[in-house]
mmCIF file of C-alpha atoms and ligand atoms in Angstrom:
data_model
loop_
_atom_site.group_PDB
_atom_site.id
_atom_site.type_symbol
_atom_site.label_atom_id
_atom_site.label_comp_id
_atom_site.label_asym_id
_atom_site.label_seq_id
_atom_site.Cartn_x
_atom_site.Cartn_y
_atom_site.Cartn_z
ATOM 1 C CA MET Y 109 -24.694 13.884 68.364
ATOM 2 C CA ARG Y 110 -23.452 10.394 69.112
ATOM 3 C CA ILE Y 111 -25.966 7.717 70.068
ATOM 4 C CA LEU Y 112 -25.245 4.278 71.507
ATOM 5 C CA SER Y 113 -28.316 2.085 70.993
ATOM 6 C CA ILE Y 114 -29.145 -1.348 72.370
ATOM 7 C CA GLU Y 115 -31.739 -3.814 71.052
ATOM 8 C CA THR Y 116 -32.666 -7.053 72.857
ATOM 9 C CA SER Y 117 -36.420 -7.378 72.311
ATOM 10 C CA CYS Y 118 -36.382 -10.878 70.854
ATOM 11 C CA ASP Y 119 -33.562 -13.150 69.677
ATOM 12 C CA GLU Y 120 -31.088 -10.601 68.335
ATOM 13 C CA THR Y 121 -28.565 -8.921 70.622
ATOM 14 C CA ALA Y 122 -27.482 -5.720 68.875
ATOM 15 C CA ILE Y 123 -25.558 -2.535 69.709
ATOM 16 C CA SER Y 124 -24.739 0.414 67.463
ATOM 17 C CA ILE Y 125 -22.931 3.706 67.742
ATOM 18 C CA VAL Y 126 -24.295 6.263 65.299
ATOM 19 C CA GLU Y 127 -23.517 9.907 64.718
ATOM 20 C CA ALA Y 128 -26.678 11.800 63.755
ATOM 21 C CA GLU Y 129 -27.187 15.377 62.591
ATOM 22 C CA GLY Y 130 -29.621 17.640 60.807
ATOM 23 C CA GLY Y 131 -33.355 18.237 60.890
ATOM 24 C CA LEU Y 132 -35.953 15.518 60.432
ATOM 25 C CA GLU Y 133 -36.551 16.598 56.819
ATOM 26 C CA SER Y 134 -33.209 15.091 55.897
ATOM 27 C CA PRO Y 135 -31.313 13.735 58.869
ATOM 28 C CA SER Y 136 -27.821 12.448 58.278
ATOM 29 C CA PHE Y 137 -26.404 9.369 59.949
ATOM 30 C CA LYS Y 138 -22.899 8.011 60.133
ATOM 31 C CA VAL Y 139 -22.492 4.507 61.515
ATOM 32 C CA LEU Y 140 -19.402 4.440 63.747
ATOM 33 C CA GLY Y 141 -19.947 0.901 64.984
ATOM 34 C CA ASN Y 142 -22.584 -1.796 64.534
ATOM 35 C CA VAL Y 143 -22.620 -5.306 65.977
ATOM 36 C CA LEU Y 144 -25.345 -7.934 66.054
ATOM 37 C CA PHE Y 145 -25.461 -11.482 67.337
ATOM 38 C CA SER Y 146 -28.375 -13.617 66.202
ATOM 39 C CA GLN Y 147 -29.481 -16.382 68.563
ATOM 40 C CA ILE Y 148 -31.381 -18.183 65.794
ATOM 41 C CA ASP Y 149 -29.150 -21.271 65.883
ATOM 42 C CA ILE Y 150 -29.758 -21.631 69.623
ATOM 43 C CA HIS Y 151 -33.559 -21.311 69.400
ATOM 44 C CA LYS Y 152 -33.826 -23.381 66.209
ATOM 45 C CA GLU Y 153 -33.534 -26.554 68.255
ATOM 46 C CA TYR Y 154 -36.764 -25.681 70.074
ATOM 47 C CA GLY Y 155 -38.658 -24.476 66.995
ATOM 48 C CA GLY Y 156 -39.191 -20.968 68.414
ATOM 49 C CA VAL Y 157 -37.790 -18.351 70.765
ATOM 50 C CA TYR Y 158 -37.696 -19.245 74.458
ATOM 51 C CA PRO Y 159 -37.824 -15.993 76.473
ATOM 52 C CA MET Y 160 -35.732 -17.178 79.428
ATOM 53 C CA LEU Y 161 -33.096 -18.645 77.128
ATOM 54 C CA ALA Y 162 -33.069 -15.413 75.102
ATOM 55 C CA LYS Y 163 -32.603 -13.448 78.332
ATOM 56 C CA ARG Y 164 -29.582 -15.528 79.390
ATOM 57 C CA GLU Y 165 -28.042 -15.280 75.925
ATOM 58 C CA HIS Y 166 -28.468 -11.488 75.823
ATOM 59 C CA ALA Y 167 -26.737 -11.186 79.213
ATOM 60 C CA LYS Y 168 -23.871 -13.329 77.937
ATOM 61 C CA ASN Y 169 -23.545 -11.475 74.617
ATOM 62 C CA LEU Y 170 -23.822 -7.855 75.723
ATOM 63 C CA PRO Y 171 -20.353 -7.347 77.319
ATOM 64 C CA PRO Y 172 -18.314 -8.776 74.388
ATOM 65 C CA LEU Y 173 -20.539 -6.970 71.863
ATOM 66 C CA LEU Y 174 -20.093 -3.732 73.769
ATOM 67 C CA LYS Y 175 -16.335 -4.154 73.624
ATOM 68 C CA LYS Y 176 -16.561 -4.889 69.901
ATOM 69 C CA VAL Y 177 -18.754 -1.912 69.036
ATOM 70 C CA LEU Y 178 -16.646 0.499 71.114
ATOM 71 C CA THR Y 179 -13.538 -0.850 69.405
ATOM 72 C CA GLU Y 180 -15.115 -0.404 65.950
ATOM 73 C CA ALA Y 181 -15.931 3.191 66.864
ATOM 74 C CA SER Y 182 -12.346 3.715 68.190
ATOM 75 C CA MET Y 183 -13.784 4.353 71.658
ATOM 76 C CA PHE Y 184 -12.361 1.396 73.524
ATOM 77 C CA THR Y 185 -9.524 3.257 75.205
ATOM 78 C CA VAL Y 186 -7.854 1.361 78.019
ATOM 79 C CA CYS Y 187 -6.286 3.715 80.547
ATOM 80 C CA ASP Y 188 -5.898 4.432 84.214
ATOM 81 C CA VAL Y 189 -9.471 5.358 85.005
ATOM 82 C CA SER Y 190 -11.231 4.212 88.069
ATOM 83 C CA TYR Y 191 -14.936 4.513 88.481
ATOM 84 C CA SER Y 192 -15.954 5.019 92.108
ATOM 85 C CA LYS Y 193 -16.980 2.155 94.339
ATOM 86 C CA GLU Y 194 -20.400 3.806 94.790
ATOM 87 C CA LYS Y 195 -20.934 3.768 91.046
ATOM 88 C CA TRP Y 196 -20.133 0.084 90.780
ATOM 89 C CA ASN Y 197 -22.477 -0.584 93.700
ATOM 90 C CA GLU Y 198 -25.277 1.198 91.877
ATOM 91 C CA VAL Y 199 -24.503 -0.688 88.671
ATOM 92 C CA GLU Y 200 -24.527 -3.968 90.568
ATOM 93 C CA LYS Y 201 -27.924 -3.137 92.043
ATOM 94 C CA ILE Y 202 -29.394 -2.417 88.615
ATOM 95 C CA LEU Y 203 -28.009 -5.635 87.173
ATOM 96 C CA ASN Y 204 -28.881 -7.902 90.085
ATOM 97 C CA ARG Y 205 -31.502 -9.847 88.099
ATOM 98 C CA GLU Y 206 -29.298 -10.368 85.049
ATOM 99 C CA GLU Y 207 -27.166 -13.424 85.692
ATOM 100 C CA GLY Y 208 -23.446 -12.748 85.341
ATOM 101 C CA LEU Y 209 -23.886 -9.416 83.568
ATOM 102 C CA TYR Y 210 -22.501 -7.250 86.360
ATOM 103 C CA GLU Y 211 -19.270 -9.256 86.674
ATOM 104 C CA GLU Y 212 -18.653 -9.350 82.913
ATOM 105 C CA LEU Y 213 -19.530 -5.705 82.377
ATOM 106 C CA LYS Y 214 -17.213 -4.686 85.205
ATOM 107 C CA SER Y 215 -14.289 -6.696 83.922
ATOM 108 C CA THR Y 216 -14.891 -5.336 80.381
ATOM 109 C CA LEU Y 217 -15.185 -1.671 81.330
ATOM 110 C CA GLU Y 218 -13.323 -1.015 84.567
ATOM 111 C CA ASN Y 219 -10.182 0.204 82.835
ATOM 112 C CA VAL Y 220 -11.864 1.799 79.851
ATOM 113 C CA LYS Y 221 -12.265 5.516 79.390
ATOM 114 C CA LYS Y 222 -15.768 6.960 79.230
ATOM 115 C CA PRO Y 223 -16.617 6.936 75.500
ATOM 116 C CA ASP Y 224 -17.487 10.079 73.561
ATOM 117 C CA ILE Y 225 -21.218 9.381 73.464
ATOM 118 C CA ASP Y 226 -24.044 11.875 74.080
ATOM 119 C CA VAL Y 227 -26.953 9.559 74.677
ATOM 120 C CA ILE Y 228 -27.667 5.879 75.304
ATOM 121 C CA SER Y 229 -30.932 4.431 74.026
ATOM 122 C CA VAL Y 230 -32.585 1.074 74.427
ATOM 123 C CA THR Y 231 -35.624 -0.782 73.145
ATOM 124 C CA SER Y 232 -38.030 -0.818 76.084
ATOM 125 C CA GLY Y 233 -40.899 -2.612 74.296
ATOM 126 C CA PRO Y 234 -42.823 -4.241 72.786
ATOM 127 C CA GLY Y 235 -41.166 -7.646 72.823
ATOM 128 C CA LEU Y 236 -40.387 -10.511 75.169
ATOM 129 C CA ALA Y 237 -40.299 -8.953 78.643
ATOM 130 C CA PRO Y 238 -37.363 -10.985 80.058
ATOM 131 C CA ALA Y 239 -35.316 -10.261 76.922
ATOM 132 C CA LEU Y 240 -36.200 -6.552 76.963
ATOM 133 C CA TRP Y 241 -35.221 -6.239 80.622
ATOM 134 C CA VAL Y 242 -31.611 -7.297 79.964
ATOM 135 C CA GLY Y 243 -31.116 -4.507 77.434
ATOM 136 C CA VAL Y 244 -32.932 -1.964 79.600
ATOM 137 C CA SER Y 245 -30.895 -2.846 82.701
ATOM 138 C CA CYS Y 246 -27.652 -2.795 80.732
ATOM 139 C CA ALA Y 247 -28.456 0.643 79.256
ATOM 140 C CA LYS Y 248 -29.306 2.005 82.701
ATOM 141 C CA ALA Y 249 -26.087 0.567 84.144
ATOM 142 C CA LEU Y 250 -24.016 2.222 81.391
ATOM 143 C CA GLY Y 251 -25.884 5.498 81.895
ATOM 144 C CA ILE Y 252 -24.987 5.475 85.581
ATOM 145 C CA LEU Y 253 -21.392 4.407 85.052
ATOM 146 C CA TRP Y 254 -20.695 7.016 82.395
ATOM 147 C CA ASP Y 255 -23.133 9.743 83.512
ATOM 148 C CA ILE Y 256 -24.934 9.695 80.171
ATOM 149 C CA GLN Y 257 -28.649 10.207 79.593
ATOM 150 C CA VAL Y 258 -30.697 7.078 78.741
ATOM 151 C CA ILE Y 259 -33.751 7.155 76.455
ATOM 152 C CA PRO Y 260 -36.272 4.297 76.105
ATOM 153 C CA ILE Y 261 -37.394 3.587 72.525
ATOM 154 C CA ASN Y 262 -40.455 1.836 71.132
ATOM 155 C CA HIS Y 263 -39.343 -1.084 68.930
ATOM 156 C CA MET Y 264 -42.134 -0.397 66.400
ATOM 157 C CA GLU Y 265 -41.032 3.217 66.024
ATOM 158 C CA GLY Y 266 -37.605 1.706 65.413
ATOM 159 C CA HIS Y 267 -39.025 -0.390 62.561
ATOM 160 C CA ILE Y 268 -40.612 2.729 61.047
ATOM 161 C CA ALA Y 269 -37.338 4.664 61.382
ATOM 162 C CA SER Y 270 -35.443 1.798 59.714
ATOM 163 C CA VAL Y 271 -36.204 3.403 56.343
ATOM 164 C CA LEU Y 272 -33.955 6.345 57.206
ATOM 165 C CA LEU Y 273 -30.704 4.426 57.053
ATOM 166 C CA ASN Y 274 -29.089 2.130 54.504
ATOM 167 C CA LYS Y 275 -26.763 0.237 56.856
ATOM 168 C CA THR Y 276 -24.053 2.891 56.560
ATOM 169 C CA GLU Y 277 -25.625 6.109 55.329
ATOM 170 C CA ALA Y 278 -28.853 8.115 55.370
ATOM 171 C CA VAL Y 279 -31.414 7.421 52.640
ATOM 172 C CA GLU Y 280 -31.869 10.501 50.489
ATOM 173 C CA SER Y 281 -35.531 10.408 49.496
ATOM 174 C CA LYS Y 282 -37.885 12.439 51.671
ATOM 175 C CA ILE Y 283 -40.875 11.306 53.693
ATOM 176 C CA ARG Y 284 -43.977 13.434 53.127
ATOM 177 C CA PHE Y 285 -46.812 13.449 55.641
ATOM 178 C CA PRO Y 286 -49.385 12.157 56.246
ATOM 179 C CA ALA Y 287 -47.597 8.858 55.804
ATOM 180 C CA LEU Y 288 -48.922 5.339 56.203
ATOM 181 C CA ALA Y 289 -46.784 2.624 57.800
ATOM 182 C CA LEU Y 290 -47.512 -1.061 57.356
ATOM 183 C CA LEU Y 291 -45.576 -2.905 60.055
ATOM 184 C CA VAL Y 292 -45.119 -6.619 59.493
ATOM 185 C CA SER Y 293 -42.997 -8.538 61.967
ATOM 186 C CA GLY Y 294 -42.942 -11.676 64.092
ATOM 187 C CA GLY Y 295 -45.009 -9.995 66.799
ATOM 188 C CA HIS Y 296 -47.015 -7.330 64.954
ATOM 189 C CA THR Y 297 -49.131 -6.546 61.930
ATOM 190 C CA GLN Y 298 -50.266 -2.943 62.071
ATOM 191 C CA LEU Y 299 -51.352 -0.127 59.797
ATOM 192 C CA VAL Y 300 -50.234 3.155 61.312
ATOM 193 C CA ASN Y 301 -51.269 6.639 60.273
ATOM 194 C CA MET Y 302 -48.306 8.992 60.726
ATOM 195 C CA LEU Y 303 -49.374 12.610 60.887
ATOM 196 C CA ASP Y 304 -45.760 13.489 61.484
ATOM 197 C CA TRP Y 305 -42.750 11.969 63.207
ATOM 198 C CA GLY Y 306 -43.833 11.125 66.742
ATOM 199 C CA LYS Y 307 -47.568 11.333 65.932
ATOM 200 C CA TYR Y 308 -48.884 7.858 65.362
ATOM 201 C CA GLU Y 309 -52.388 6.456 65.203
ATOM 202 C CA ILE Y 310 -52.935 2.704 64.861
ATOM 203 C CA LEU Y 311 -55.642 2.296 62.193
ATOM 204 C CA GLY Y 312 -55.804 -1.465 62.233
ATOM 205 C CA GLU Y 313 -53.922 -4.489 63.459
ATOM 206 C CA THR Y 314 -54.086 -8.240 63.682
ATOM 207 C CA LEU Y 315 -56.778 -9.668 65.900
ATOM 208 C CA ASP Y 316 -54.777 -12.849 66.464
ATOM 209 C CA ASP Y 317 -51.467 -14.003 64.924
ATOM 210 C CA ALA Y 318 -48.974 -11.552 63.470
ATOM 211 C CA VAL Y 319 -48.056 -12.216 59.867
ATOM 212 C CA GLY Y 320 -44.479 -13.332 60.734
ATOM 213 C CA GLU Y 321 -45.902 -15.620 63.394
ATOM 214 C CA ALA Y 322 -48.237 -17.185 60.800
ATOM 215 C CA PHE Y 323 -45.232 -17.750 58.498
ATOM 216 C CA ASP Y 324 -43.311 -19.377 61.358
ATOM 217 C CA LYS Y 325 -46.217 -21.584 62.517
ATOM 218 C CA THR Y 326 -47.093 -22.670 58.988
ATOM 219 C CA ALA Y 327 -43.459 -23.502 58.331
ATOM 220 C CA ARG Y 328 -43.420 -25.658 61.443
ATOM 221 C CA MET Y 329 -46.485 -27.566 60.220
ATOM 222 C CA LEU Y 330 -44.651 -28.219 56.961
ATOM 223 C CA GLY Y 331 -41.658 -29.552 58.907
ATOM 224 C CA LEU Y 332 -39.450 -26.546 58.086
ATOM 225 C CA PRO Y 333 -36.953 -25.088 60.589
ATOM 226 C CA TYR Y 334 -37.330 -21.873 62.616
ATOM 227 C CA PRO Y 335 -37.586 -19.066 61.575
ATOM 228 C CA GLY Y 336 -40.048 -20.231 58.966
ATOM 229 C CA GLY Y 337 -40.495 -17.002 56.996
ATOM 230 C CA PRO Y 338 -37.408 -17.343 54.822
ATOM 231 C CA GLU Y 339 -38.023 -21.120 54.387
ATOM 232 C CA ILE Y 340 -41.606 -20.643 53.138
ATOM 233 C CA SER Y 341 -40.396 -17.883 50.891
ATOM 234 C CA ARG Y 342 -37.709 -20.141 49.366
ATOM 235 C CA LEU Y 343 -40.211 -22.974 48.705
ATOM 236 C CA ALA Y 344 -42.815 -20.585 47.287
ATOM 237 C CA GLU Y 345 -40.272 -19.119 44.916
ATOM 238 C CA ARG Y 346 -39.422 -22.590 43.622
ATOM 239 C CA ALA Y 347 -43.112 -23.337 43.065
ATOM 240 C CA ARG Y 348 -43.310 -20.187 40.934
ATOM 241 C CA THR Y 349 -40.141 -20.677 38.907
ATOM 242 C CA GLU Y 350 -41.004 -24.343 38.210
ATOM 243 C CA ASN Y 351 -44.636 -23.430 37.636
ATOM 244 C CA LEU Y 352 -45.836 -26.296 39.852
ATOM 245 C CA PRO Y 353 -49.561 -27.109 39.672
ATOM 246 C CA HIS Y 354 -51.865 -24.993 41.849
ATOM 247 C CA LEU Y 355 -53.562 -27.534 44.111
ATOM 248 C CA ALA Y 356 -53.851 -25.897 47.537
ATOM 249 C CA LYS Y 357 -56.416 -23.155 48.045
ATOM 250 C CA PHE Y 358 -56.396 -21.090 51.221
ATOM 251 C CA PRO Y 359 -58.685 -18.225 52.323
ATOM 252 C CA ARG Y 360 -57.824 -14.496 52.393
ATOM 253 C CA PRO Y 361 -59.053 -13.757 55.940
ATOM 254 C CA MET Y 362 -60.897 -10.464 56.491
ATOM 255 C CA ILE Y 363 -60.075 -9.237 53.008
ATOM 256 C CA HIS Y 364 -63.641 -7.957 52.565
ATOM 257 C CA SER Y 365 -64.193 -6.631 56.070
ATOM 258 C CA ASP Y 366 -64.735 -2.894 56.062
ATOM 259 C CA ASN Y 367 -62.134 -2.191 58.758
ATOM 260 C CA LEU Y 368 -58.345 -2.230 58.631
ATOM 261 C CA ASN Y 369 -57.793 -5.167 60.962
ATOM 262 C CA PHE Y 370 -56.150 -8.449 60.005
ATOM 263 C CA SER Y 371 -56.466 -12.056 61.074
ATOM 264 C CA PHE Y 372 -53.881 -14.672 60.175
ATOM 265 C CA SER Y 373 -54.661 -17.506 62.538
ATOM 266 C CA GLY Y 374 -57.452 -18.791 60.240
ATOM 267 C CA LEU Y 375 -55.015 -18.941 57.340
ATOM 268 C CA LYS Y 376 -52.638 -21.015 59.419
ATOM 269 C CA THR Y 377 -55.521 -23.291 60.462
ATOM 270 C CA SER Y 378 -56.510 -23.792 56.807
ATOM 271 C CA VAL Y 379 -53.034 -25.142 56.158
ATOM 272 C CA LEU Y 380 -53.505 -27.472 59.115
ATOM 273 C CA TYR Y 381 -56.878 -28.722 57.781
ATOM 274 C CA TYR Y 382 -55.454 -29.120 54.284
ATOM 275 C CA LEU Y 383 -52.653 -31.284 55.685
ATOM 276 C CA ARG Y 384 -55.148 -33.278 57.767
ATOM 277 C CA ASP Y 385 -57.624 -33.785 54.906
ATOM 278 C CA TYR Y 386 -55.231 -34.688 52.116
ATOM 279 C CA PHE Y 387 -52.251 -36.235 53.845
ATOM 280 C CA SER Y 388 -51.451 -38.680 56.631
ATOM 281 C CA ASP Y 389 -48.460 -40.242 58.389
ATOM 282 C CA THR Y 390 -48.144 -42.779 55.603
ATOM 283 C CA ASN Y 391 -48.867 -40.244 52.881
ATOM 284 C CA SER Y 392 -46.899 -37.130 53.771
ATOM 285 C CA PRO Y 393 -46.729 -34.221 51.314
ATOM 286 C CA SER Y 394 -43.972 -34.321 48.698
ATOM 287 C CA GLU Y 395 -41.506 -31.435 48.392
ATOM 288 C CA ASN Y 396 -43.512 -30.129 45.431
ATOM 289 C CA GLU Y 397 -46.783 -30.306 47.356
ATOM 290 C CA LYS Y 398 -45.168 -28.380 50.213
ATOM 291 C CA ALA Y 399 -43.871 -25.789 47.766
ATOM 292 C CA ASP Y 400 -47.389 -25.421 46.320
ATOM 293 C CA MET Y 401 -48.775 -24.852 49.831
ATOM 294 C CA ALA Y 402 -46.033 -22.329 50.611
ATOM 295 C CA ARG Y 403 -46.823 -20.416 47.405
ATOM 296 C CA GLU Y 404 -50.555 -20.363 48.110
ATOM 297 C CA PHE Y 405 -49.917 -19.277 51.715
ATOM 298 C CA GLU Y 406 -47.643 -16.456 50.539
ATOM 299 C CA ASP Y 407 -50.132 -15.380 47.851
ATOM 300 C CA ALA Y 408 -52.912 -15.235 50.451
ATOM 301 C CA VAL Y 409 -50.745 -13.052 52.717
ATOM 302 C CA VAL Y 410 -49.849 -10.757 49.816
ATOM 303 C CA ASP Y 411 -53.498 -10.375 48.761
ATOM 304 C CA VAL Y 412 -54.620 -9.441 52.280
ATOM 305 C CA LEU Y 413 -51.734 -7.056 52.975
ATOM 306 C CA LYS Y 414 -52.172 -5.300 49.623
ATOM 307 C CA SER Y 415 -55.926 -4.973 49.921
ATOM 308 C CA LYS Y 416 -55.858 -3.553 53.464
ATOM 309 C CA THR Y 417 -53.014 -1.198 52.616
ATOM 310 C CA LYS Y 418 -54.910 0.153 49.599
ATOM 311 C CA LYS Y 419 -57.953 0.709 51.784
ATOM 312 C CA ALA Y 420 -55.815 2.598 54.309
ATOM 313 C CA LEU Y 421 -54.161 4.691 51.582
ATOM 314 C CA ASP Y 422 -57.587 5.721 50.279
ATOM 315 C CA GLN Y 423 -58.787 6.471 53.784
ATOM 316 C CA THR Y 424 -55.802 8.580 54.835
ATOM 317 C CA GLY Y 425 -54.681 10.122 51.559
ATOM 318 C CA ALA Y 426 -51.132 9.251 52.607
ATOM 319 C CA LYS Y 427 -48.328 10.751 50.543
ATOM 320 C CA THR Y 428 -45.723 8.221 51.694
ATOM 321 C CA LEU Y 429 -46.042 4.491 52.272
ATOM 322 C CA ILE Y 430 -43.522 2.913 54.635
ATOM 323 C CA ILE Y 431 -43.442 -0.865 54.902
ATOM 324 C CA ALA Y 432 -41.193 -2.191 57.637
ATOM 325 C CA GLY Y 433 -40.527 -5.176 59.921
ATOM 326 C CA GLY Y 434 -38.805 -8.516 59.372
ATOM 327 C CA VAL Y 435 -41.477 -9.887 57.024
ATOM 328 C CA ILE Y 436 -40.720 -7.245 54.394
ATOM 329 C CA ALA Y 437 -37.483 -9.154 53.795
ATOM 330 C CA ASN Y 438 -39.851 -11.463 51.853
ATOM 331 C CA LYS Y 439 -39.196 -10.986 48.120
ATOM 332 C CA LYS Y 440 -42.747 -11.602 46.962
ATOM 333 C CA ILE Y 441 -44.288 -9.171 49.470
ATOM 334 C CA ARG Y 442 -41.618 -6.615 48.714
ATOM 335 C CA SER Y 443 -42.170 -6.718 44.982
ATOM 336 C CA ALA Y 444 -45.963 -6.617 45.419
ATOM 337 C CA PHE Y 445 -45.569 -3.295 47.223
ATOM 338 C CA MET Y 446 -42.991 -1.931 44.820
ATOM 339 C CA ASP Y 447 -45.702 -2.449 42.172
ATOM 340 C CA PHE Y 448 -47.840 0.144 43.968
ATOM 341 C CA GLU Y 449 -45.668 2.692 42.156
ATOM 342 C CA LYS Y 450 -47.573 1.903 38.951
ATOM 343 C CA GLU Y 451 -50.963 2.425 40.546
ATOM 344 C CA TYR Y 452 -50.166 5.385 42.818
ATOM 345 C CA SER Y 453 -47.925 7.626 40.750
ATOM 346 C CA GLU Y 454 -47.612 10.327 43.422
ATOM 347 C CA LEU Y 455 -46.916 7.962 46.309
ATOM 348 C CA ILE Y 456 -43.423 7.800 47.818
ATOM 349 C CA ILE Y 457 -42.707 4.176 48.750
ATOM 350 C CA ARG Y 458 -40.068 3.499 51.381
ATOM 351 C CA ILE Y 459 -38.985 -0.046 52.225
ATOM 352 C CA PRO Y 460 -35.859 -0.773 54.308
ATOM 353 C CA THR Y 461 -33.048 -2.941 53.001
ATOM 354 C CA ASN Y 462 -33.171 -6.528 54.293
ATOM 355 C CA ILE Y 463 -30.513 -5.847 56.921
ATOM 356 C CA MET Y 464 -32.503 -2.901 58.249
ATOM 357 C CA ALA Y 465 -35.841 -4.785 58.012
ATOM 358 C CA THR Y 466 -35.114 -7.555 60.503
ATOM 359 C CA ASP Y 467 -34.399 -6.612 64.121
ATOM 360 C CA ASN Y 468 -31.286 -4.466 64.550
ATOM 361 C CA SER Y 469 -30.035 -1.592 66.692
ATOM 362 C CA LEU Y 470 -29.366 0.905 63.877
ATOM 363 C CA MET Y 471 -33.116 1.423 63.557
ATOM 364 C CA ILE Y 472 -33.258 2.089 67.303
ATOM 365 C CA ALA Y 473 -30.558 4.751 66.894
ATOM 366 C CA CYS Y 474 -32.604 6.390 64.097
ATOM 367 C CA ALA Y 475 -35.740 6.419 66.275
ATOM 368 C CA THR Y 476 -33.689 7.864 69.136
ATOM 369 C CA TYR Y 477 -32.576 10.758 66.983
ATOM 370 C CA ILE Y 478 -36.180 11.470 65.969
ATOM 371 C CA ASN Y 479 -37.184 11.570 69.646
ATOM 372 C CA ILE Y 480 -34.313 13.872 70.558
ATOM 373 C CA VAL Y 481 -35.007 16.308 67.721
ATOM 374 C CA LEU Y 482 -38.714 16.378 68.631
ATOM 375 C CA ARG Y 483 -38.088 16.817 72.360
ATOM 376 C CA PRO Y 484 -34.554 18.155 72.851
ATOM 377 C CA ASN Y 485 -35.043 19.109 76.477
ATOM 378 C CA VAL Y 486 -36.848 16.074 77.773
ATOM 379 C CA LEU Y 487 -34.695 14.350 80.334
ATOM 380 C CA THR Y 488 -35.639 10.810 81.249
ATOM 381 C CA ASN Y 489 -35.064 9.868 84.826
ATOM 382 C CA ILE Y 490 -33.106 6.601 84.618
ATOM 383 C CA GLU Y 491 -35.009 5.129 87.554
ATOM 384 C CA THR Y 492 -38.339 5.420 85.752
ATOM 385 C CA ILE Y 493 -37.267 3.440 82.676
ATOM 386 C CA VAL Y 494 -38.915 0.022 82.569
ATOM 387 C CA ALA Y 495 -39.344 -2.718 79.989
ATOM 388 C CA ASP Y 496 -42.912 -3.161 78.756
ATOM 389 C CA GLY Y 497 -43.600 -6.224 76.617
ATOM 390 C CA ASN Y 498 -46.918 -4.745 75.431
ATOM 391 C CA LEU Y 499 -45.826 -1.156 74.770
ATOM 392 C CA ARG Y 500 -47.984 0.488 72.075
ATOM 393 C CA LEU Y 501 -47.221 3.175 69.525
ATOM 394 C CA LYS Y 502 -48.882 6.500 70.164
HETATM 395 O O1 KG4 M 39 -38.983 -7.686 62.772
HETATM 396 P P1 KG4 M 39 -38.437 -9.026 63.079
HETATM 397 O O2 KG4 M 39 -36.992 -9.295 62.784
HETATM 398 O O3 KG4 M 39 -38.672 -9.393 64.578
HETATM 399 C C1 KG4 M 39 -39.798 -8.983 65.291
HETATM 400 O O4 KG4 M 39 -39.845 -7.804 65.715
HETATM 401 O O5 KG4 M 39 -40.709 -9.843 65.403
HETATM 402 O O6 KG4 M 39 -39.375 -10.083 62.299
HETATM 403 C C2 KG4 M 39 -39.153 -11.463 62.413
HETATM 404 C C3 KG4 M 39 -40.170 -12.176 61.543
HETATM 405 C C4 KG4 M 39 -40.161 -13.691 61.739
HETATM 406 O O7 KG4 M 39 -41.481 -14.132 61.931
HETATM 407 C C5 KG4 M 39 -39.601 -14.196 60.424
HETATM 408 O O8 KG4 M 39 -40.079 -15.470 60.045
HETATM 409 C C6 KG4 M 39 -40.072 -13.123 59.461
HETATM 410 O O9 KG4 M 39 -39.893 -11.930 60.165
HETATM 411 N N1 KG4 M 39 -39.289 -13.125 58.228
HETATM 412 C C7 KG4 M 39 -39.823 -13.437 57.039
HETATM 413 C C8 KG4 M 39 -38.759 -13.407 56.118
HETATM 414 N N2 KG4 M 39 -37.609 -13.068 56.777
HETATM 415 C C9 KG4 M 39 -37.957 -12.890 58.086
HETATM 416 N N3 KG4 M 39 -41.087 -13.737 56.679
HETATM 417 C C10 KG4 M 39 -41.326 -13.998 55.395
HETATM 418 N N4 KG4 M 39 -40.366 -14.024 54.447
HETATM 419 C C11 KG4 M 39 -39.084 -13.729 54.752
HETATM 420 N N5 KG4 M 39 -38.138 -13.739 53.799
HETATM 421 ZN ZN1 ZN M 40 -38.923 -6.314 65.184
#
């Protein structure tokens, strides 16, 4: 089965074409095409992602990326086809809120043969609603133009499914259930009990900032560019290799609470108070002092994530631990969880590669395949598909 998947939930515009086969015990994936455009350089200027700017950028990027991914998959065949006027009218109606997308999509596809694709899927939430809508509308438009079924996908299920694929091929090791997923991204921090594929129960989540958000906000306070996660990580690593003195001390919020929820806004505020109490405009922190703060911040995050995950493992008796989301690209957090192998000898630990960890459309294709295998006969009515910025896993 060939899946074309679209991801536009935040600041990455991504499209993939993946061939998927087999049962969910060991699905196989072949990547026929994969393109991604990161808007980071555009948002960097503003220190964060601006939803309306992201929306405009997605609309601009989708047609050329679509051409590129179809070309990669040898499906961009120019010939004498003509889609009916009624079809284009319908497509225009669907795209009427997405500036310029109809015109560009039409000029890209009007002489291109319908590609050999079985299903189109798109991230419908959670994420930034205006950004999500561009992808959703584009997927619906393609579904109508090509008469192909469209399936909406939960972005967080995509992050979980990211462990199934290694950029180009399926990952061999099995997932045994019940499994526990720790999802750490710019918008979410969740512990999810997975009874099986498609059966999710949120055990705990952040009560305020997501962990990636705390990285980004703390980085901003330290005068580091967006996105702050990788910047903090770089500074923290230097503090460790140079063994800089440990001066900063930050709390481990909710580490002793008896539930599985998180809170990261207090940690961020402690950095703010530390800066206010020990530094001023005329006495700003040195590079080494910033590196010390970054290390302490990262250590606090690691301690909390590890402690809550252990609690959840004990509570659920999970046989597999999946850790996914952009923040797991962080070396320190990654290695802290790899160390669980020593403590939990029976536990299967699955962490995506860095490319699969941050937002991408390959993970959306993997989640699509899971949904199709679980519910082969469910047809989604294109008209009912909507973007939902607050969509929850269930
Ligand atoms: O999953 P993702 O790509 O997008 C969302 O769904 O939110 O995650 C993005 C988040 C950002 O907050 C970014 O700063 C963080 O992941 N991130 C990192 C690292 N690389 C990306 N955080 C810590 N260390 C990193 N190396
Ligand atoms: Zn994400």
